[in-house]
mmCIF file of C-alpha atoms and ligand atoms in Angstrom:
data_model
loop_
_atom_site.group_PDB
_atom_site.id
_atom_site.type_symbol
_atom_site.label_atom_id
_atom_site.label_comp_id
_atom_site.label_asym_id
_atom_site.label_seq_id
_atom_site.Cartn_x
_atom_site.Cartn_y
_atom_site.Cartn_z
ATOM 1 C CA MET G 1 158.853 69.067 98.897
ATOM 2 C CA ASP G 2 155.469 70.362 98.428
ATOM 3 C CA HIS G 3 153.378 69.939 101.124
ATOM 4 C CA TYR G 4 149.490 68.710 101.224
ATOM 5 C CA ALA G 5 147.131 67.339 103.650
ATOM 6 C CA VAL G 6 143.896 65.802 104.141
ATOM 7 C CA PHE G 7 141.804 67.623 106.943
ATOM 8 C CA GLY G 8 138.845 66.079 108.858
ATOM 9 C CA LYS G 9 137.915 65.072 112.133
ATOM 10 C CA PRO G 10 138.044 62.182 112.658
ATOM 11 C CA ILE G 11 141.128 61.505 110.196
ATOM 12 C CA SER G 12 142.956 58.218 111.254
ATOM 13 C CA GLN G 13 140.732 56.163 108.843
ATOM 14 C CA SER G 14 141.315 58.529 105.380
ATOM 15 C CA LYS G 15 142.888 57.187 102.629
ATOM 16 C CA SER G 16 143.738 59.886 100.806
ATOM 17 C CA PRO G 17 147.684 59.616 102.071
ATOM 18 C CA LEU G 18 148.062 56.407 100.907
ATOM 19 C CA ILE G 19 146.198 56.996 97.751
ATOM 20 C CA HIS G 20 148.318 60.519 97.034
ATOM 21 C CA SER G 21 151.470 58.614 97.587
ATOM 22 C CA LEU G 22 150.897 56.132 95.341
ATOM 23 C CA PHE G 23 150.259 58.653 92.439
ATOM 24 C CA ALA G 24 152.983 60.803 93.553
ATOM 25 C CA THR G 25 155.396 57.324 93.470
ATOM 26 C CA GLN G 26 153.614 56.478 89.967
ATOM 27 C CA THR G 27 154.020 59.747 88.082
ATOM 28 C CA LYS G 28 157.405 60.428 89.634
ATOM 29 C CA GLN G 29 156.163 63.607 91.606
ATOM 30 C CA SER G 30 157.960 64.761 94.538
ATOM 31 C CA LEU G 31 155.369 65.615 97.689
ATOM 32 C CA GLU G 32 154.621 65.211 100.640
ATOM 33 C CA TYR G 33 150.705 64.395 101.731
ATOM 34 C CA THR G 34 149.883 64.105 105.973
ATOM 35 C CA ARG G 35 146.573 64.375 107.980
ATOM 36 C CA VAL G 36 145.728 67.150 109.888
ATOM 37 C CA GLU G 37 142.343 66.959 112.671
ATOM 38 C CA PRO G 38 141.313 70.543 113.622
ATOM 39 C CA ALA G 39 139.122 70.599 116.741
ATOM 40 C CA ILE G 40 135.496 70.834 115.845
ATOM 41 C CA ASN G 41 135.241 74.629 115.701
ATOM 42 C CA GLY G 42 139.053 74.805 114.435
ATOM 43 C CA PHE G 43 139.448 74.726 110.638
ATOM 44 C CA ASP G 44 139.600 78.025 109.896
ATOM 45 C CA SER G 45 142.461 78.404 112.261
ATOM 46 C CA ALA G 46 143.945 75.365 110.759
ATOM 47 C CA ILE G 47 144.274 75.688 107.540
ATOM 48 C CA ILE G 48 145.521 78.994 107.650
ATOM 49 C CA GLN G 49 148.109 78.070 109.582
ATOM 50 C CA PHE G 50 148.836 75.306 107.009
ATOM 51 C CA PHE G 51 149.340 77.402 103.937
ATOM 52 C CA ALA G 52 151.137 80.001 106.098
ATOM 53 C CA ASP G 53 153.457 77.194 106.894
ATOM 54 C CA GLY G 54 153.905 76.735 102.728
ATOM 55 C CA GLY G 55 150.817 73.821 102.307
ATOM 56 C CA LYS G 56 150.208 74.180 98.593
ATOM 57 C CA GLY G 57 146.766 72.152 98.843
ATOM 58 C CA ALA G 58 144.383 70.352 100.987
ATOM 59 C CA ASN G 59 141.493 67.904 100.511
ATOM 60 C CA ILE G 60 138.989 68.387 102.916
ATOM 61 C CA THR G 61 136.662 65.651 104.566
ATOM 62 C CA ALA G 62 133.508 65.681 106.848
ATOM 63 C CA PRO G 63 132.636 67.499 109.208
ATOM 64 C CA PHE G 64 134.600 70.501 107.457
ATOM 65 C CA LYS G 65 133.455 70.742 103.499
ATOM 66 C CA LEU G 66 131.092 73.450 104.193
ATOM 67 C CA ALA G 67 133.772 75.652 106.364
ATOM 68 C CA ALA G 68 136.264 74.971 103.284
ATOM 69 C CA PHE G 69 133.487 76.527 100.778
ATOM 70 C CA GLU G 70 133.518 79.437 102.866
ATOM 71 C CA PHE G 71 137.115 79.681 103.335
ATOM 72 C CA ALA G 72 138.062 79.783 99.457
ATOM 73 C CA SER G 73 138.665 82.711 98.003
ATOM 74 C CA ASN G 74 137.132 81.631 94.384
ATOM 75 C CA ARG G 75 135.526 78.734 93.478
ATOM 76 C CA SER G 76 134.683 76.054 90.324
ATOM 77 C CA ASP G 77 130.963 75.858 88.873
ATOM 78 C CA ARG G 78 130.649 72.650 90.510
ATOM 79 C CA ALA G 79 131.827 73.521 93.792
ATOM 80 C CA THR G 80 129.395 76.334 93.923
ATOM 81 C CA ILE G 81 126.513 74.064 93.236
ATOM 82 C CA SER G 82 127.666 71.619 95.448
ATOM 83 C CA GLY G 83 127.755 74.244 98.284
ATOM 84 C CA ALA G 84 130.515 72.051 99.613
ATOM 85 C CA VAL G 85 134.498 71.950 98.760
ATOM 86 C CA ASN G 86 137.059 69.257 99.198
ATOM 87 C CA THR G 87 139.954 70.622 97.202
ATOM 88 C CA LEU G 88 141.760 73.778 98.028
ATOM 89 C CA LYS G 89 144.784 74.987 96.096
ATOM 90 C CA LYS G 90 147.058 77.742 97.074
ATOM 91 C CA CYS G 91 147.433 79.901 93.426
ATOM 92 C CA ALA G 92 150.011 81.703 92.359
ATOM 93 C CA ASP G 93 148.809 85.130 93.561
ATOM 94 C CA GLY G 94 148.196 83.709 97.238
ATOM 95 C CA SER G 95 144.318 83.183 96.827
ATOM 96 C CA ILE G 96 143.059 79.866 97.427
ATOM 97 C CA PHE G 97 140.827 78.092 94.936
ATOM 98 C CA GLY G 98 137.880 75.571 96.121
ATOM 99 C CA ASP G 99 136.797 73.020 93.912
ATOM 100 C CA ASN G 100 134.712 69.892 94.791
ATOM 101 C CA THR G 101 135.776 66.461 92.544
ATOM 102 C CA ASP G 102 133.789 64.353 94.192
ATOM 103 C CA GLY G 103 131.511 64.467 90.838
ATOM 104 C CA PRO G 104 134.221 64.038 88.215
ATOM 105 C CA GLY G 105 135.104 61.094 90.253
ATOM 106 C CA LEU G 106 132.159 59.623 90.174
ATOM 107 C CA VAL G 107 131.758 59.927 86.082
ATOM 108 C CA GLN G 108 135.250 59.099 85.518
ATOM 109 C CA ASP G 109 134.681 55.796 87.666
ATOM 110 C CA LEU G 110 131.146 55.377 85.351
ATOM 111 C CA LEU G 111 132.972 55.621 82.234
ATOM 112 C CA ARG G 112 135.791 53.717 83.272
ATOM 113 C CA LEU G 113 133.558 50.834 84.292
ATOM 114 C CA SER G 114 132.046 51.438 80.813
ATOM 115 C CA ILE G 115 128.488 52.846 82.034
ATOM 116 C CA PRO G 116 126.948 54.675 79.240
ATOM 117 C CA LEU G 117 125.652 58.119 80.650
ATOM 118 C CA LYS G 118 124.577 60.028 77.981
ATOM 119 C CA ASN G 119 120.594 59.862 76.466
ATOM 120 C CA LYS G 120 120.573 57.231 79.256
ATOM 121 C CA ARG G 121 117.785 57.324 82.288
ATOM 122 C CA ILE G 122 119.833 57.590 85.767
ATOM 123 C CA LEU G 123 117.957 57.673 89.194
ATOM 124 C CA ILE G 124 119.735 58.746 92.004
ATOM 125 C CA LEU G 125 118.833 57.738 95.435
ATOM 126 C CA GLY G 126 119.344 60.252 98.458
ATOM 127 C CA ALA G 127 119.570 64.134 98.323
ATOM 128 C CA GLY G 128 121.664 64.680 100.913
ATOM 129 C CA GLY G 129 125.493 66.286 100.557
ATOM 130 C CA ALA G 130 126.888 62.916 98.737
ATOM 131 C CA ALA G 131 124.212 63.219 95.850
ATOM 132 C CA ARG G 132 124.707 67.235 95.863
ATOM 133 C CA GLY G 133 128.246 67.011 95.144
ATOM 134 C CA VAL G 134 127.662 64.865 92.206
ATOM 135 C CA LEU G 135 124.511 67.037 90.677
ATOM 136 C CA GLN G 136 126.298 69.220 88.215
ATOM 137 C CA PRO G 137 129.038 66.594 86.511
ATOM 138 C CA LEU G 138 126.046 64.088 86.144
ATOM 139 C CA MET G 139 124.257 66.793 84.389
ATOM 140 C CA ALA G 140 126.614 67.513 82.229
ATOM 141 C CA GLN G 141 127.024 64.047 80.857
ATOM 142 C CA GLN G 142 123.387 65.185 79.397
ATOM 143 C CA PRO G 143 121.370 62.128 80.817
ATOM 144 C CA ALA G 144 117.797 61.814 79.171
ATOM 145 C CA LEU G 145 116.946 61.997 82.482
ATOM 146 C CA LEU G 146 118.610 62.236 86.033
ATOM 147 C CA MET G 147 115.603 61.753 88.692
ATOM 148 C CA VAL G 148 116.576 62.512 92.364
ATOM 149 C CA ALA G 149 114.551 60.281 94.630
ATOM 150 C CA ASN G 150 114.774 60.493 98.552
ATOM 151 C CA ARG G 151 112.985 59.052 101.701
ATOM 152 C CA THR G 152 112.241 62.802 102.487
ATOM 153 C CA PRO G 153 110.770 63.984 98.858
ATOM 154 C CA SER G 154 110.974 67.993 99.914
ATOM 155 C CA LYS G 155 114.965 67.552 99.762
ATOM 156 C CA ALA G 156 114.773 65.607 96.590
ATOM 157 C CA THR G 157 113.036 68.607 95.076
ATOM 158 C CA LEU G 158 115.181 70.853 96.702
ATOM 159 C CA LEU G 159 118.172 69.304 95.201
ATOM 160 C CA ALA G 160 116.679 69.213 91.812
ATOM 161 C CA SER G 161 115.878 73.089 91.857
ATOM 162 C CA LEU G 162 119.391 73.711 91.861
ATOM 163 C CA ILE G 163 119.993 73.424 88.172
ATOM 164 C CA PRO G 164 116.775 74.109 86.287
ATOM 165 C CA SER G 165 116.187 71.640 83.410
ATOM 166 C CA ASP G 166 113.790 69.604 81.948
ATOM 167 C CA ASN G 167 115.694 66.708 82.415
ATOM 168 C CA LEU G 168 116.251 66.863 86.237
ATOM 169 C CA THR G 169 113.453 65.554 88.134
ATOM 170 C CA ALA G 170 112.764 64.877 92.135
ATOM 171 C CA CYS G 171 110.515 62.904 93.918
ATOM 172 C CA GLY G 172 109.699 60.398 97.075
ATOM 173 C CA PHE G 173 110.454 57.193 97.252
ATOM 174 C CA ASN G 174 106.595 56.375 97.043
ATOM 175 C CA GLU G 175 106.116 58.271 93.817
ATOM 176 C CA LEU G 176 109.171 56.292 92.703
ATOM 177 C CA ASN G 177 107.516 52.938 93.786
ATOM 178 C CA SER G 178 104.160 53.681 92.024
ATOM 179 C CA ALA G 179 105.261 55.488 88.936
ATOM 180 C CA GLY G 180 106.425 51.949 87.373
ATOM 181 C CA SER G 181 109.775 53.828 85.851
ATOM 182 C CA SER G 182 112.844 52.248 84.599
ATOM 183 C CA PHE G 183 115.961 53.074 84.397
ATOM 184 C CA ASP G 184 119.751 52.217 83.134
ATOM 185 C CA LEU G 185 121.776 53.137 86.049
ATOM 186 C CA ILE G 186 120.823 53.556 89.962
ATOM 187 C CA ILE G 187 123.277 54.795 91.943
ATOM 188 C CA ASN G 188 122.663 55.063 95.803
ATOM 189 C CA SER G 189 124.094 58.269 97.175
ATOM 190 C CA THR G 190 121.986 57.465 100.738
ATOM 191 C CA SER G 191 124.060 56.790 103.707
ATOM 192 C CA ALA G 192 122.021 53.588 104.657
ATOM 193 C CA SER G 193 124.682 51.656 103.304
ATOM 194 C CA LEU G 194 126.839 52.812 106.235
ATOM 195 C CA THR G 195 123.958 51.159 108.650
ATOM 196 C CA ALA G 196 123.241 48.391 106.562
ATOM 197 C CA GLU G 197 120.213 49.190 106.000
ATOM 198 C CA LEU G 198 118.033 49.543 102.228
ATOM 199 C CA PRO G 199 116.095 52.437 101.177
ATOM 200 C CA ALA G 200 112.905 51.317 100.470
ATOM 201 C CA VAL G 201 112.689 51.099 97.112
ATOM 202 C CA GLU G 202 110.940 48.244 95.605
ATOM 203 C CA PRO G 203 112.730 45.448 94.232
ATOM 204 C CA SER G 204 111.077 45.960 90.512
ATOM 205 C CA VAL G 205 112.399 49.535 90.379
ATOM 206 C CA ILE G 206 115.907 48.009 90.987
ATOM 207 C CA ALA G 207 115.695 44.630 89.272
ATOM 208 C CA ALA G 208 114.488 46.772 85.936
ATOM 209 C CA ALA G 209 118.071 48.416 85.923
ATOM 210 C CA LYS G 210 121.206 47.661 83.945
ATOM 211 C CA TYR G 211 123.843 49.089 86.235
ATOM 212 C CA VAL G 212 123.651 49.571 89.844
ATOM 213 C CA TYR G 213 126.393 52.062 91.759
ATOM 214 C CA ASP G 214 127.028 52.400 95.474
ATOM 215 C CA MET G 215 128.760 55.537 96.201
ATOM 216 C CA SER G 216 129.881 53.734 99.428
ATOM 217 C CA TYR G 217 132.397 50.601 99.580
ATOM 218 C CA GLY G 218 133.804 48.028 102.140
ATOM 219 C CA ASP G 219 135.596 44.739 102.550
ATOM 220 C CA LYS G 220 132.495 42.836 100.898
ATOM 221 C CA PRO G 221 129.731 44.376 98.827
ATOM 222 C CA THR G 222 127.372 46.691 100.290
ATOM 223 C CA VAL G 223 123.855 45.740 101.504
ATOM 224 C CA PHE G 224 122.398 47.492 98.956
ATOM 225 C CA MET G 225 124.729 45.756 95.773
ATOM 226 C CA GLN G 226 124.241 42.272 98.024
ATOM 227 C CA HIS G 227 120.263 43.086 97.113
ATOM 228 C CA ALA G 228 120.760 44.428 93.664
ATOM 229 C CA ALA G 229 122.582 41.167 93.224
ATOM 230 C CA ASN G 230 120.101 38.693 94.630
ATOM 231 C CA LEU G 231 117.641 40.738 92.404
ATOM 232 C CA GLY G 232 119.486 39.201 89.300
ATOM 233 C CA LEU G 233 121.677 41.984 88.385
ATOM 234 C CA THR G 234 125.345 41.498 87.688
ATOM 235 C CA ASN G 235 126.888 44.861 86.627
ATOM 236 C CA VAL G 236 126.782 46.033 90.030
ATOM 237 C CA TYR G 237 129.656 48.234 91.739
ATOM 238 C CA ASP G 238 130.817 49.871 94.769
ATOM 239 C CA GLY G 239 132.447 53.388 95.219
ATOM 240 C CA LEU G 240 135.964 52.941 95.778
ATOM 241 C CA GLY G 241 136.594 53.298 92.250
ATOM 242 C CA MET G 242 134.813 56.939 93.022
ATOM 243 C CA LEU G 243 137.422 57.949 96.057
ATOM 244 C CA VAL G 244 140.197 57.213 94.003
ATOM 245 C CA GLY G 245 138.501 59.062 91.187
ATOM 246 C CA GLN G 246 138.334 62.093 93.072
ATOM 247 C CA ALA G 247 141.575 62.109 94.375
ATOM 248 C CA ALA G 248 142.803 61.855 91.004
ATOM 249 C CA GLU G 249 141.110 64.787 90.010
ATOM 250 C CA SER G 250 142.451 66.759 93.009
ATOM 251 C CA PHE G 251 146.128 65.814 91.904
ATOM 252 C CA PHE G 252 145.539 66.945 88.547
ATOM 253 C CA ILE G 253 144.065 70.513 90.121
ATOM 254 C CA TRP G 254 147.552 70.607 92.039
ATOM 255 C CA ARG G 255 150.213 68.800 89.864
ATOM 256 C CA GLY G 256 148.637 69.179 86.412
ATOM 257 C CA VAL G 257 149.639 65.651 85.937
ATOM 258 C CA ARG G 258 146.753 62.950 85.603
ATOM 259 C CA PRO G 259 147.867 59.755 87.098
ATOM 260 C CA MET G 260 146.297 56.132 86.461
ATOM 261 C CA VAL G 261 143.718 55.063 88.623
ATOM 262 C CA GLU G 262 143.092 51.397 87.818
ATOM 263 C CA PRO G 263 146.581 50.238 89.821
ATOM 264 C CA VAL G 264 145.510 52.554 92.965
ATOM 265 C CA ILE G 265 142.035 50.936 93.130
ATOM 266 C CA GLN G 266 143.774 47.382 92.996
ATOM 267 C CA ALA G 267 146.502 48.275 95.529
ATOM 268 C CA LEU G 268 143.340 50.006 97.699
ATOM 269 C CA ARG G 269 141.002 46.486 97.158
ATOM 270 C CA GLU G 270 143.793 44.296 98.418
ATOM 271 C CA LYS G 271 144.025 46.008 101.795
ATOM 272 C CA LEU G 272 140.249 46.833 102.697
HETATM 273 P P1 ATR J 301 125.463 62.402 103.073
HETATM 274 O O1 ATR J 301 126.560 63.606 103.250
HETATM 275 O O2 ATR J 301 126.536 61.180 103.119
HETATM 276 O O3 ATR J 301 125.011 62.986 101.435
HETATM 277 P P2 ATR J 301 123.431 63.384 104.433
HETATM 278 O O4 ATR J 301 123.698 64.833 103.924
HETATM 279 O O5 ATR J 301 123.300 63.487 106.071
HETATM 280 O O6 ATR J 301 124.728 62.904 104.262
HETATM 281 O O7 ATR J 301 122.396 62.712 103.474
HETATM 282 C C1 ATR J 301 121.912 61.281 103.799
HETATM 283 C C2 ATR J 301 121.248 60.965 103.081
HETATM 284 O O8 ATR J 301 120.785 59.227 102.815
HETATM 285 C C3 ATR J 301 119.770 61.684 102.921
HETATM 286 O O9 ATR J 301 119.315 61.715 101.818
HETATM 287 C C4 ATR J 301 118.692 60.797 103.395
HETATM 288 O O10 ATR J 301 117.409 60.566 103.543
HETATM 289 P P3 ATR J 301 116.487 61.482 104.711
HETATM 290 O O11 ATR J 301 116.636 62.956 103.613
HETATM 291 O O12 ATR J 301 114.940 60.916 104.021
HETATM 292 O O13 ATR J 301 117.163 61.748 105.728
HETATM 293 C C5 ATR J 301 119.286 59.356 103.195
HETATM 294 N N1 ATR J 301 119.384 58.414 103.922
HETATM 295 C C6 ATR J 301 119.861 57.679 105.226
HETATM 296 N N2 ATR J 301 119.568 56.608 105.654
HETATM 297 C C7 ATR J 301 118.253 56.153 104.680
HETATM 298 C C8 ATR J 301 117.816 54.867 104.987
HETATM 299 N N3 ATR J 301 117.759 54.480 106.045
HETATM 300 N N4 ATR J 301 116.759 55.035 103.724
HETATM 301 C C9 ATR J 301 116.738 55.859 103.002
HETATM 302 N N5 ATR J 301 117.529 57.119 102.692
HETATM 303 C C10 ATR J 301 118.117 57.186 103.886
#
């Protein structure tokens, strides 16, 4: 049976084994998918051992996405721009291909939710690893504008410089708040939701949006989603579909089969 695993530290909380076992059942693929928790400096030896033991592919989560990027023999363009790898695949010639499926996972989920992207004005809040991971696939959807706004403006500028384009701009929250701009879609990629904080963005900027998407998720709407709903927005979504979407893209890279995400999102939602 082909063996896959997710590597991270900690890893017991990971939903990837459940997601991939649901995909395997649904698509009638025979595979096993386990968890690996290497020591903090032990990623390379753990992944070398995994592939030496016949492992076919791996998902990589915090804090090893940069180590996985370095480990890969070759990488997709989207992984190169994101500087991080969340999917490794052992190829027929023994080389290890590295990809980042977070961006496709997000884009697939936005399209699943019927959120238009082409020629639209998109604001992404945050300029950390989560934002960087989705930049190229979002730009590939040809928005009229993708603005990266961050509490620390220099990080937004650095991120936007990765893809030279008139349609990709950067600013700090102060500039965003004073510009009076409006957006079709606002994506929260900050880690503020994890600590139940709100990014310091003027309510008027949020209230003017048609859609709000938080990359975080939980058993109840995130504070950012609640904030948007309190401002009167009705099209407000969490990142559970992105989680399943990035897993579906990894599954496709490994198995050449695209699983249906909807039933898996529903199954996970019931377990939150
Ligand atoms: P991740 O991999 O989740 O993106 P990260 O690389 O540490 O994590 O980046 C966290 C992002 O969330 C950053 O953009 C950070 O803003 P700063 O660059 O100014 O630190 C943002 N962030 C975290 N807490 C925030 C808060 N309370 N308000 C606004 N932005 C916040």
